[in-house]
Amino acid sequence: MPSSGVPAVCVNPLTWTEKGGADAAANAGSLPFPEKPFPSAAVTLPALVPTLTGAVCNDALLDVDIPWGSDPHGFRDTLTLLYGSFHRNDYGLFYANIRTNAVDRVARWQANAAAARVAK
């Protein structure tokens, strides 16, 4: 339990559930972490890396498995090397799935809002 006394919650970005897991095939694409020198203007995103890792919630923490030998450039940093943590790239690891979920939620909200306006 975190120091705040509030239990942590893990939501798997591949299944959008708190329980169970998904293998790497469910990962639509990971976005590599940007490296220095950082651009000063908008740039085209690098190609996504499909099926980089699966994910499973264990004890309210999200576990990933990126085998060392298969890790493409841009997914490991100092946190990963020292502590095994991918926290700096937690959104990037599941970029395509998170983006799809956000687009779906906005579309659902827009449809519900339009239906509510018609019902008035």
Tab-separated table of N, CA, C and O in Angstrom:
chain	number	residue	atom	x	y	z
A	1	MET	N	0.851	-1.170	0.000
A	1	MET	CA	0.000	0.000	0.000
A	1	MET	C	0.898	1.235	0.000
A	1	MET	O	1.850	1.304	0.756
A	2	PRO	N	0.598	2.232	-0.832
A	2	PRO	CA	1.399	3.448	-0.861
A	2	PRO	C	1.360	4.172	0.484
A	2	PRO	O	0.482	3.938	1.308
A	3	SER	N	2.312	5.079	0.687
A	3	SER	CA	2.397	5.800	1.955
A	3	SER	C	1.159	6.643	2.235
A	3	SER	O	0.916	7.017	3.375
A	4	SER	N	0.355	6.939	1.220
A	4	SER	CA	-0.865	7.727	1.424
A	4	SER	C	-1.942	6.922	2.144
A	4	SER	O	-2.932	7.472	2.608
A	5	GLY	N	-1.759	5.614	2.243
A	5	GLY	CA	-2.745	4.757	2.879
A	5	GLY	C	-3.861	4.325	1.943
A	5	GLY	O	-4.727	3.547	2.314
A	6	VAL	N	-3.854	4.828	0.723
A	6	VAL	CA	-4.859	4.458	-0.268
A	6	VAL	C	-4.288	3.328	-1.121
A	6	VAL	O	-3.174	3.446	-1.627
A	7	PRO	N	-5.018	2.234	-1.260
A	7	PRO	CA	-4.484	1.119	-2.058
A	7	PRO	C	-4.239	1.529	-3.509
A	7	PRO	O	-5.006	2.288	-4.088
A	8	ALA	N	-3.166	1.007	-4.073
A	8	ALA	CA	-2.859	1.256	-5.482
A	8	ALA	C	-3.788	0.418	-6.353
A	8	ALA	O	-4.294	-0.620	-5.933
A	9	VAL	N	-4.011	0.898	-7.567
A	9	VAL	CA	-4.833	0.175	-8.537
A	9	VAL	C	-4.001	0.015	-9.801
A	9	VAL	O	-3.371	0.958	-10.268
A	10	CYS	N	-4.021	-1.158	-10.351
A	10	CYS	CA	-3.347	-1.434	-11.613
A	10	CYS	C	-4.403	-1.697	-12.673
A	10	CYS	O	-5.294	-2.517	-12.462
A	11	VAL	N	-4.308	-1.006	-13.784
A	11	VAL	CA	-5.167	-1.281	-14.929
A	11	VAL	C	-4.249	-1.647	-16.092
A	11	VAL	O	-3.389	-0.866	-16.483
A	12	ASN	N	-4.440	-2.831	-16.620
A	12	ASN	CA	-3.624	-3.321	-17.714
A	12	ASN	C	-4.005	-2.569	-18.990
A	12	ASN	O	-5.156	-2.637	-19.427
A	13	PRO	N	-3.056	-1.851	-19.612
A	13	PRO	CA	-3.369	-1.083	-20.815
A	13	PRO	C	-3.601	-1.933	-22.068
A	13	PRO	O	-3.892	-1.398	-23.129
A	14	LEU	N	-3.479	-3.240	-21.942
A	14	LEU	CA	-3.760	-4.122	-23.070
A	14	LEU	C	-5.134	-4.767	-22.968
A	14	LEU	O	-5.700	-5.187	-23.972
A	15	THR	N	-5.667	-4.854	-21.745
A	15	THR	CA	-6.982	-5.469	-21.545
A	15	THR	C	-7.983	-4.506	-20.915
A	15	THR	O	-9.172	-4.771	-20.916
A	16	TRP	N	-7.492	-3.411	-20.338
A	16	TRP	CA	-8.299	-2.420	-19.625
A	16	TRP	C	-9.054	-3.050	-18.461
A	16	TRP	O	-10.173	-2.681	-18.154
A	17	THR	N	-8.413	-4.030	-17.821
A	17	THR	CA	-8.956	-4.667	-16.633
A	17	THR	C	-7.892	-4.645	-15.533
A	17	THR	O	-6.704	-4.404	-15.799
A	18	GLU	N	-8.326	-4.907	-14.301
A	18	GLU	CA	-7.409	-4.936	-13.165
A	18	GLU	C	-6.817	-6.319	-12.931
A	18	GLU	O	-5.848	-6.461	-12.194
A	19	LYS	N	-7.412	-7.321	-13.515
A	19	LYS	CA	-6.970	-8.699	-13.275
A	19	LYS	C	-6.485	-9.326	-14.576
A	19	LYS	O	-6.897	-8.948	-15.659
A	20	GLY	N	-5.620	-10.311	-14.430
A	20	GLY	CA	-5.175	-11.045	-15.599
A	20	GLY	C	-4.115	-10.320	-16.403
A	20	GLY	O	-3.629	-9.271	-16.012
A	21	GLY	N	-3.782	-10.913	-17.508
A	21	GLY	CA	-2.729	-10.360	-18.337
A	21	GLY	C	-2.999	-10.561	-19.808
A	21	GLY	O	-4.016	-11.121	-20.201
A	22	ALA	N	-2.090	-10.068	-20.604
A	22	ALA	CA	-2.165	-10.214	-22.061
A	22	ALA	C	-0.751	-10.401	-22.576
A	22	ALA	O	0.193	-9.779	-22.067
A	23	ASP	N	-0.601	-11.236	-23.580
A	23	ASP	CA	0.735	-11.424	-24.125
A	23	ASP	C	1.069	-10.320	-25.122
A	23	ASP	O	0.253	-9.462	-25.439
A	24	ALA	N	2.278	-10.345	-25.605
A	24	ALA	CA	2.788	-9.284	-26.474
A	24	ALA	C	1.962	-9.098	-27.746
A	24	ALA	O	1.911	-7.996	-28.294
A	25	ALA	N	1.291	-10.148	-28.205
A	25	ALA	CA	0.480	-10.037	-29.424
A	25	ALA	C	-0.632	-9.005	-29.273
A	25	ALA	O	-1.102	-8.454	-30.270
A	26	ALA	N	-1.040	-8.716	-28.046
A	26	ALA	CA	-2.101	-7.728	-27.802
A	26	ALA	C	-1.579	-6.295	-27.844
A	26	ALA	O	-2.361	-5.347	-27.867
A	27	ASN	N	-0.272	-6.119	-27.884
A	27	ASN	CA	0.327	-4.785	-27.879
A	27	ASN	C	0.438	-4.272	-29.322
A	27	ASN	O	1.274	-4.725	-30.094
A	28	ALA	N	-0.409	-3.309	-29.657
A	28	ALA	CA	-0.476	-2.804	-31.032
A	28	ALA	C	0.736	-1.975	-31.438
A	28	ALA	O	1.014	-1.818	-32.629
A	29	GLY	N	1.458	-1.423	-30.480
A	29	GLY	CA	2.642	-0.657	-30.850
A	29	GLY	C	3.195	0.163	-29.710
A	29	GLY	O	2.460	0.853	-29.013
A	30	SER	N	4.515	0.082	-29.536
A	30	SER	CA	5.222	0.838	-28.506
A	30	SER	C	5.997	1.978	-29.156
A	30	SER	O	6.561	1.821	-30.237
A	31	LEU	N	6.025	3.114	-28.473
A	31	LEU	CA	6.723	4.306	-28.951
A	31	LEU	C	8.028	4.459	-28.185
A	31	LEU	O	8.002	4.605	-26.956
A	32	PRO	N	9.173	4.410	-28.866
A	32	PRO	CA	10.452	4.537	-28.160
A	32	PRO	C	10.548	5.867	-27.404
A	32	PRO	O	9.999	6.879	-27.825
A	33	PHE	N	11.238	5.829	-26.265
A	33	PHE	CA	11.455	7.024	-25.456
A	33	PHE	C	12.374	7.974	-26.214
A	33	PHE	O	13.387	7.545	-26.772
A	34	PRO	N	12.043	9.268	-26.243
A	34	PRO	CA	12.909	10.205	-26.976
A	34	PRO	C	14.270	10.342	-26.296
A	34	PRO	O	14.387	10.158	-25.082
A	35	GLU	N	15.250	10.635	-27.079
A	35	GLU	CA	16.604	10.796	-26.559
A	35	GLU	C	17.142	12.163	-26.918
A	35	GLU	O	16.683	12.806	-27.863
A	36	LYS	N	18.119	12.612	-26.156
A	36	LYS	CA	18.773	13.893	-26.419
A	36	LYS	C	19.560	13.788	-27.709
A	36	LYS	O	20.071	12.715	-28.022
A	37	PRO	N	19.710	14.844	-28.464
A	37	PRO	CA	19.108	16.170	-28.214
A	37	PRO	C	17.630	16.162	-28.604
A	37	PRO	O	17.242	15.632	-29.648
A	38	PHE	N	16.801	16.716	-27.735
A	38	PHE	CA	15.368	16.758	-27.993
A	38	PHE	C	15.055	17.835	-29.027
A	38	PHE	O	15.675	18.901	-29.024
A	39	PRO	N	14.127	17.593	-29.928
A	39	PRO	CA	13.794	18.597	-30.949
A	39	PRO	C	13.146	19.823	-30.310
A	39	PRO	O	12.503	19.734	-29.268
A	40	SER	N	13.323	20.959	-30.945
A	40	SER	CA	12.733	22.199	-30.428
A	40	SER	C	11.396	22.497	-31.103
A	40	SER	O	10.741	23.475	-30.766
A	41	ALA	N	11.013	21.672	-32.054
A	41	ALA	CA	9.732	21.843	-32.751
A	41	ALA	C	9.107	20.463	-32.953
A	41	ALA	O	9.753	19.442	-32.725
A	42	ALA	N	7.864	20.473	-33.372
A	42	ALA	CA	7.160	19.205	-33.615
A	42	ALA	C	7.883	18.404	-34.694
A	42	ALA	O	8.369	18.960	-35.673
A	43	VAL	N	7.935	17.113	-34.490
A	43	VAL	CA	8.565	16.208	-35.453
A	43	VAL	C	7.644	15.009	-35.663
A	43	VAL	O	6.743	14.754	-34.873
A	44	THR	N	7.896	14.275	-36.718
A	44	THR	CA	7.155	13.044	-36.958
A	44	THR	C	7.595	12.009	-35.934
A	44	THR	O	8.787	11.860	-35.663
A	45	LEU	N	6.633	11.304	-35.364
A	45	LEU	CA	6.960	10.276	-34.388
A	45	LEU	C	7.707	9.134	-35.062
A	45	LEU	O	7.461	8.828	-36.228
A	46	PRO	N	8.603	8.485	-34.343
A	46	PRO	CA	9.277	7.321	-34.927
A	46	PRO	C	8.288	6.176	-35.125
A	46	PRO	O	7.195	6.181	-34.545
A	47	ALA	N	8.673	5.217	-35.897
A	47	ALA	CA	7.812	4.049	-36.136
A	47	ALA	C	7.547	3.323	-34.820
A	47	ALA	O	8.434	3.208	-33.972
A	48	LEU	N	6.306	2.870	-34.667
A	48	LEU	CA	5.958	2.092	-33.482
A	48	LEU	C	6.534	0.686	-33.599
A	48	LEU	O	6.700	0.157	-34.699
A	49	VAL	N	6.839	0.091	-32.464
A	49	VAL	CA	7.352	-1.270	-32.412
A	49	VAL	C	6.212	-2.170	-31.942
A	49	VAL	O	5.808	-2.107	-30.779
A	50	PRO	N	5.641	-2.966	-32.842
A	50	PRO	CA	4.526	-3.830	-32.431
A	50	PRO	C	5.000	-5.008	-31.594
A	50	PRO	O	6.147	-5.441	-31.709
A	51	THR	N	4.126	-5.485	-30.754
A	51	THR	CA	4.311	-6.698	-29.937
A	51	THR	C	5.598	-6.692	-29.114
A	51	THR	O	6.213	-7.735	-28.921
A	52	LEU	N	5.982	-5.527	-28.601
A	52	LEU	CA	7.218	-5.436	-27.806
A	52	LEU	C	7.103	-6.204	-26.496
A	52	LEU	O	8.021	-6.912	-26.099
A	53	THR	N	5.968	-6.059	-25.813
A	53	THR	CA	5.802	-6.723	-24.531
A	53	THR	C	4.334	-6.943	-24.220
A	53	THR	O	3.482	-6.186	-24.690
A	54	GLY	N	4.076	-7.947	-23.450
A	54	GLY	CA	2.759	-8.127	-22.881
A	54	GLY	C	2.714	-7.399	-21.551
A	54	GLY	O	3.632	-6.639	-21.214
A	55	ALA	N	1.657	-7.612	-20.767
A	55	ALA	CA	1.539	-6.960	-19.467
A	55	ALA	C	0.592	-7.753	-18.579
A	55	ALA	O	-0.370	-8.350	-19.067
A	56	VAL	N	0.882	-7.743	-17.285
A	56	VAL	CA	0.025	-8.400	-16.309
A	56	VAL	C	0.058	-7.599	-15.012
A	56	VAL	O	1.103	-7.093	-14.626
A	57	CYS	N	-1.085	-7.448	-14.376
A	57	CYS	CA	-1.160	-6.790	-13.074
A	57	CYS	C	-0.844	-7.812	-11.991
A	57	CYS	O	-1.478	-8.866	-11.922
A	58	ASN	N	0.150	-7.507	-11.170
A	58	ASN	CA	0.538	-8.344	-10.027
A	58	ASN	C	0.651	-7.458	-8.801
A	58	ASN	O	1.476	-6.534	-8.785
A	59	ASP	N	-0.169	-7.718	-7.790
A	59	ASP	CA	-0.123	-6.945	-6.546
A	59	ASP	C	-0.188	-5.448	-6.813
A	59	ASP	O	0.585	-4.667	-6.265
A	60	ALA	N	-1.108	-5.037	-7.672
A	60	ALA	CA	-1.369	-3.630	-8.009
A	60	ALA	C	-0.207	-2.952	-8.738
A	60	ALA	O	-0.137	-1.737	-8.809
A	61	LEU	N	0.693	-3.736	-9.298
A	61	LEU	CA	1.769	-3.202	-10.123
A	61	LEU	C	1.706	-3.865	-11.490
A	61	LEU	O	1.373	-5.045	-11.598
A	62	LEU	N	2.040	-3.114	-12.528
A	62	LEU	CA	2.028	-3.655	-13.881
A	62	LEU	C	3.393	-4.245	-14.202
A	62	LEU	O	4.405	-3.546	-14.157
A	63	ASP	N	3.418	-5.524	-14.504
A	63	ASP	CA	4.659	-6.199	-14.877
A	63	ASP	C	4.729	-6.332	-16.392
A	63	ASP	O	3.737	-6.664	-17.042
A	64	VAL	N	5.916	-6.049	-16.924
A	64	VAL	CA	6.176	-6.233	-18.350
A	64	VAL	C	7.398	-7.124	-18.481
A	64	VAL	O	8.179	-7.270	-17.540
A	65	ASP	N	7.563	-7.709	-19.651
A	65	ASP	CA	8.709	-8.571	-19.892
A	65	ASP	C	9.292	-8.231	-21.252
A	65	ASP	O	8.742	-8.624	-22.286
A	66	ILE	N	10.375	-7.485	-21.225
A	66	ILE	CA	11.080	-7.153	-22.459
A	66	ILE	C	12.426	-7.860	-22.389
A	66	ILE	O	13.321	-7.428	-21.663
A	67	PRO	N	12.565	-8.982	-23.085
A	67	PRO	CA	13.825	-9.727	-23.019
A	67	PRO	C	15.008	-8.852	-23.430
A	67	PRO	O	14.930	-8.098	-24.403
A	68	TRP	N	16.085	-8.938	-22.673
A	68	TRP	CA	17.251	-8.081	-22.922
A	68	TRP	C	17.779	-8.215	-24.336
A	68	TRP	O	18.110	-7.227	-24.964
A	69	GLY	N	17.823	-9.386	-24.864
A	69	GLY	CA	18.391	-9.581	-26.195
A	69	GLY	C	17.516	-9.058	-27.318
A	69	GLY	O	17.994	-8.788	-28.408
A	70	SER	N	16.214	-8.876	-27.052
A	70	SER	CA	15.311	-8.468	-28.121
A	70	SER	C	14.906	-7.002	-28.013
A	70	SER	O	14.099	-6.530	-28.792
A	71	ASP	N	15.462	-6.293	-27.035
A	71	ASP	CA	15.063	-4.907	-26.787
A	71	ASP	C	15.563	-3.979	-27.892
A	71	ASP	O	16.765	-3.761	-28.019
A	72	PRO	N	14.631	-3.428	-28.691
A	72	PRO	CA	15.062	-2.449	-29.680
A	72	PRO	C	15.504	-1.161	-28.991
A	72	PRO	O	15.160	-0.903	-27.848
A	73	HIS	N	16.260	-0.364	-29.688
A	73	HIS	CA	16.770	0.893	-29.158
A	73	HIS	C	15.630	1.810	-28.709
A	73	HIS	O	14.616	1.920	-29.379
A	74	GLY	N	15.797	2.456	-27.555
A	74	GLY	CA	14.842	3.469	-27.123
A	74	GLY	C	13.873	3.034	-26.042
A	74	GLY	O	12.954	3.776	-25.707
A	75	PHE	N	14.062	1.859	-25.442
A	75	PHE	CA	13.138	1.401	-24.408
A	75	PHE	C	13.805	1.178	-23.061
A	75	PHE	O	13.137	0.859	-22.105
A	76	ARG	N	15.093	1.341	-22.966
A	76	ARG	CA	15.772	1.206	-21.676
A	76	ARG	C	16.467	2.529	-21.357
A	76	ARG	O	17.003	3.189	-22.234
A	77	ASP	N	16.433	2.876	-20.069
A	77	ASP	CA	17.088	4.087	-19.598
A	77	ASP	C	17.757	3.784	-18.266
A	77	ASP	O	17.846	2.627	-17.860
A	78	THR	N	18.230	4.796	-17.559
A	78	THR	CA	18.928	4.592	-16.294
A	78	THR	C	18.052	3.874	-15.276
A	78	THR	O	18.511	2.979	-14.577
A	79	LEU	N	16.763	4.251	-15.181
A	79	LEU	CA	15.847	3.587	-14.248
A	79	LEU	C	15.747	2.092	-14.545
A	79	LEU	O	15.724	1.264	-13.638
A	80	THR	N	15.683	1.770	-15.813
A	80	THR	CA	15.582	0.372	-16.210
A	80	THR	C	16.861	-0.377	-15.862
A	80	THR	O	16.819	-1.476	-15.301
A	81	LEU	N	17.982	0.211	-16.190
A	81	LEU	CA	19.262	-0.458	-15.964
A	81	LEU	C	19.556	-0.637	-14.476
A	81	LEU	O	20.049	-1.679	-14.056
A	82	LEU	N	19.235	0.375	-13.652
A	82	LEU	CA	19.543	0.305	-12.222
A	82	LEU	C	18.507	-0.468	-11.410
A	82	LEU	O	18.855	-1.196	-10.486
A	83	TYR	N	17.217	-0.275	-11.748
A	83	TYR	CA	16.156	-0.815	-10.899
A	83	TYR	C	15.181	-1.749	-11.619
A	83	TYR	O	14.249	-2.258	-11.015
A	84	GLY	N	15.337	-1.918	-12.915
A	84	GLY	CA	14.412	-2.761	-13.663
A	84	GLY	C	13.055	-2.107	-13.889
A	84	GLY	O	12.093	-2.776	-14.212
A	85	SER	N	12.975	-0.792	-13.735
A	85	SER	CA	11.717	-0.069	-13.867
A	85	SER	C	11.599	0.586	-15.246
A	85	SER	O	12.539	1.229	-15.719
A	86	PHE	N	10.432	0.431	-15.855
A	86	PHE	CA	10.157	1.090	-17.136
A	86	PHE	C	9.237	2.301	-16.938
A	86	PHE	O	8.565	2.735	-17.859
A	87	HIS	N	9.195	2.840	-15.711
A	87	HIS	CA	8.234	3.898	-15.378
A	87	HIS	C	8.362	5.122	-16.283
A	87	HIS	O	7.351	5.722	-16.647
A	88	ARG	N	9.540	5.505	-16.691
A	88	ARG	CA	9.694	6.687	-17.551
A	88	ARG	C	9.053	6.482	-18.916
A	88	ARG	O	8.763	7.439	-19.616
A	89	ASN	N	8.837	5.239	-19.298
A	89	ASN	CA	8.271	4.961	-20.612
A	89	ASN	C	6.986	4.154	-20.507
A	89	ASN	O	6.608	3.454	-21.435
A	90	ASP	N	6.271	4.279	-19.374
A	90	ASP	CA	5.088	3.438	-19.209
A	90	ASP	C	3.995	3.756	-20.222
A	90	ASP	O	3.315	2.856	-20.694
A	91	TYR	N	3.832	4.981	-20.615
A	91	TYR	CA	2.860	5.298	-21.667
A	91	TYR	C	3.380	4.857	-23.027
A	91	TYR	O	2.645	4.320	-23.844
A	92	GLY	N	4.643	5.092	-23.279
A	92	GLY	CA	5.233	4.725	-24.563
A	92	GLY	C	5.185	3.233	-24.856
A	92	GLY	O	5.001	2.833	-26.003
A	93	LEU	N	5.336	2.413	-23.817
A	93	LEU	CA	5.318	0.963	-24.029
A	93	LEU	C	3.993	0.487	-24.606
A	93	LEU	O	3.931	-0.516	-25.305
A	94	PHE	N	2.915	1.228	-24.313
A	94	PHE	CA	1.569	0.834	-24.744
A	94	PHE	C	0.895	1.949	-25.541
A	94	PHE	O	-0.323	2.085	-25.546
A	95	TYR	N	1.703	2.744	-26.242
A	95	TYR	CA	1.232	3.953	-26.923
A	95	TYR	C	0.021	3.698	-27.826
A	95	TYR	O	-0.994	4.383	-27.723
A	96	ALA	N	0.096	2.732	-28.722
A	96	ALA	CA	-0.994	2.518	-29.688
A	96	ALA	C	-2.278	2.092	-28.979
A	96	ALA	O	-3.369	2.546	-29.333
A	97	ASN	N	-2.174	1.239	-27.961
A	97	ASN	CA	-3.365	0.796	-27.231
A	97	ASN	C	-3.990	1.938	-26.436
A	97	ASN	O	-5.220	2.079	-26.397
A	98	ILE	N	-3.157	2.752	-25.801
A	98	ILE	CA	-3.671	3.894	-25.029
A	98	ILE	C	-4.315	4.910	-25.967
A	98	ILE	O	-5.384	5.446	-25.677
A	99	ARG	N	-3.686	5.164	-27.111
A	99	ARG	CA	-4.245	6.118	-28.077
A	99	ARG	C	-5.597	5.624	-28.597
A	99	ARG	O	-6.562	6.384	-28.672
A	100	THR	N	-5.681	4.359	-28.950
A	100	THR	CA	-6.945	3.792	-29.422
A	100	THR	C	-8.026	3.897	-28.360
A	100	THR	O	-9.173	4.267	-28.646
A	101	ASN	N	-7.673	3.609	-27.112
A	101	ASN	CA	-8.634	3.698	-26.016
A	101	ASN	C	-9.129	5.133	-25.850
A	101	ASN	O	-10.327	5.362	-25.665
A	102	ALA	N	-8.220	6.101	-25.943
A	102	ALA	CA	-8.615	7.509	-25.807
A	102	ALA	C	-9.540	7.933	-26.955
A	102	ALA	O	-10.557	8.607	-26.731
A	103	VAL	N	-9.209	7.552	-28.181
A	103	VAL	CA	-10.046	7.881	-29.337
A	103	VAL	C	-11.432	7.250	-29.176
A	103	VAL	O	-12.459	7.907	-29.410
A	104	ASP	N	-11.484	5.998	-28.757
A	104	ASP	CA	-12.767	5.307	-28.551
A	104	ASP	C	-13.603	5.988	-27.472
A	104	ASP	O	-14.811	6.148	-27.615
A	105	ARG	N	-12.981	6.394	-26.379
A	105	ARG	CA	-13.707	7.052	-25.279
A	105	ARG	C	-14.265	8.408	-25.710
A	105	ARG	O	-15.389	8.757	-25.358
A	106	VAL	N	-13.487	9.167	-26.456
A	106	VAL	CA	-13.970	10.465	-26.941
A	106	VAL	C	-15.142	10.262	-27.890
A	106	VAL	O	-16.160	10.954	-27.798
A	107	ALA	N	-15.023	9.307	-28.802
A	107	ALA	CA	-16.111	9.030	-29.746
A	107	ALA	C	-17.376	8.607	-29.001
A	107	ALA	O	-18.479	9.050	-29.334
A	108	ARG	N	-17.216	7.762	-27.978
A	108	ARG	CA	-18.369	7.310	-27.190
A	108	ARG	C	-19.011	8.491	-26.454
A	108	ARG	O	-20.218	8.633	-26.416
A	109	TRP	N	-18.171	9.369	-25.884
A	109	TRP	CA	-18.692	10.548	-25.181
A	109	TRP	C	-19.444	11.458	-26.164
A	109	TRP	O	-20.524	11.958	-25.855
A	110	GLN	N	-18.853	11.684	-27.343
A	110	GLN	CA	-19.509	12.531	-28.339
A	110	GLN	C	-20.848	11.942	-28.760
A	110	GLN	O	-21.834	12.670	-28.904
A	111	ALA	N	-20.913	10.634	-28.970
A	111	ALA	CA	-22.174	9.992	-29.357
A	111	ALA	C	-23.205	10.117	-28.239
A	111	ALA	O	-24.377	10.422	-28.502
A	112	ASN	N	-22.792	9.912	-27.003
A	112	ASN	CA	-23.712	10.057	-25.873
A	112	ASN	C	-24.192	11.490	-25.716
A	112	ASN	O	-25.366	11.736	-25.427
A	113	ALA	N	-23.300	12.448	-25.898
A	113	ALA	CA	-23.682	13.856	-25.786
A	113	ALA	C	-24.655	14.235	-26.891
A	113	ALA	O	-25.629	14.955	-26.646
A	114	ALA	N	-24.434	13.750	-28.111
A	114	ALA	CA	-25.346	14.035	-29.224
A	114	ALA	C	-26.714	13.412	-28.959
A	114	ALA	O	-27.748	14.036	-29.194
A	115	ALA	N	-26.731	12.189	-28.452
A	115	ALA	CA	-27.999	11.524	-28.150
A	115	ALA	C	-28.746	12.271	-27.040
A	115	ALA	O	-29.975	12.391	-27.091
A	116	ALA	N	-28.019	12.781	-26.060
A	116	ALA	CA	-28.661	13.534	-24.976
A	116	ALA	C	-29.275	14.831	-25.486
A	116	ALA	O	-30.341	15.234	-25.066
A	117	ARG	N	-28.597	15.486	-26.453
A	117	ARG	CA	-29.146	16.726	-27.032
A	117	ARG	C	-30.412	16.445	-27.811
A	117	ARG	O	-31.381	17.209	-27.776
A	118	VAL	N	-30.443	15.326	-28.540
A	118	VAL	CA	-31.626	14.955	-29.336
A	118	VAL	C	-32.786	14.594	-28.416
A	118	VAL	O	-33.944	14.904	-28.696
A	119	ALA	N	-32.489	13.966	-27.286
A	119	ALA	CA	-33.527	13.533	-26.360
A	119	ALA	C	-34.195	14.697	-25.641
A	119	ALA	O	-35.293	14.544	-25.106
A	120	LYS	N	-33.582	15.860	-25.611
A	120	LYS	CA	-34.144	17.012	-24.895
A	120	LYS	C	-35.348	17.576	-25.583
A	120	LYS	O	-35.690	17.712	-26.604
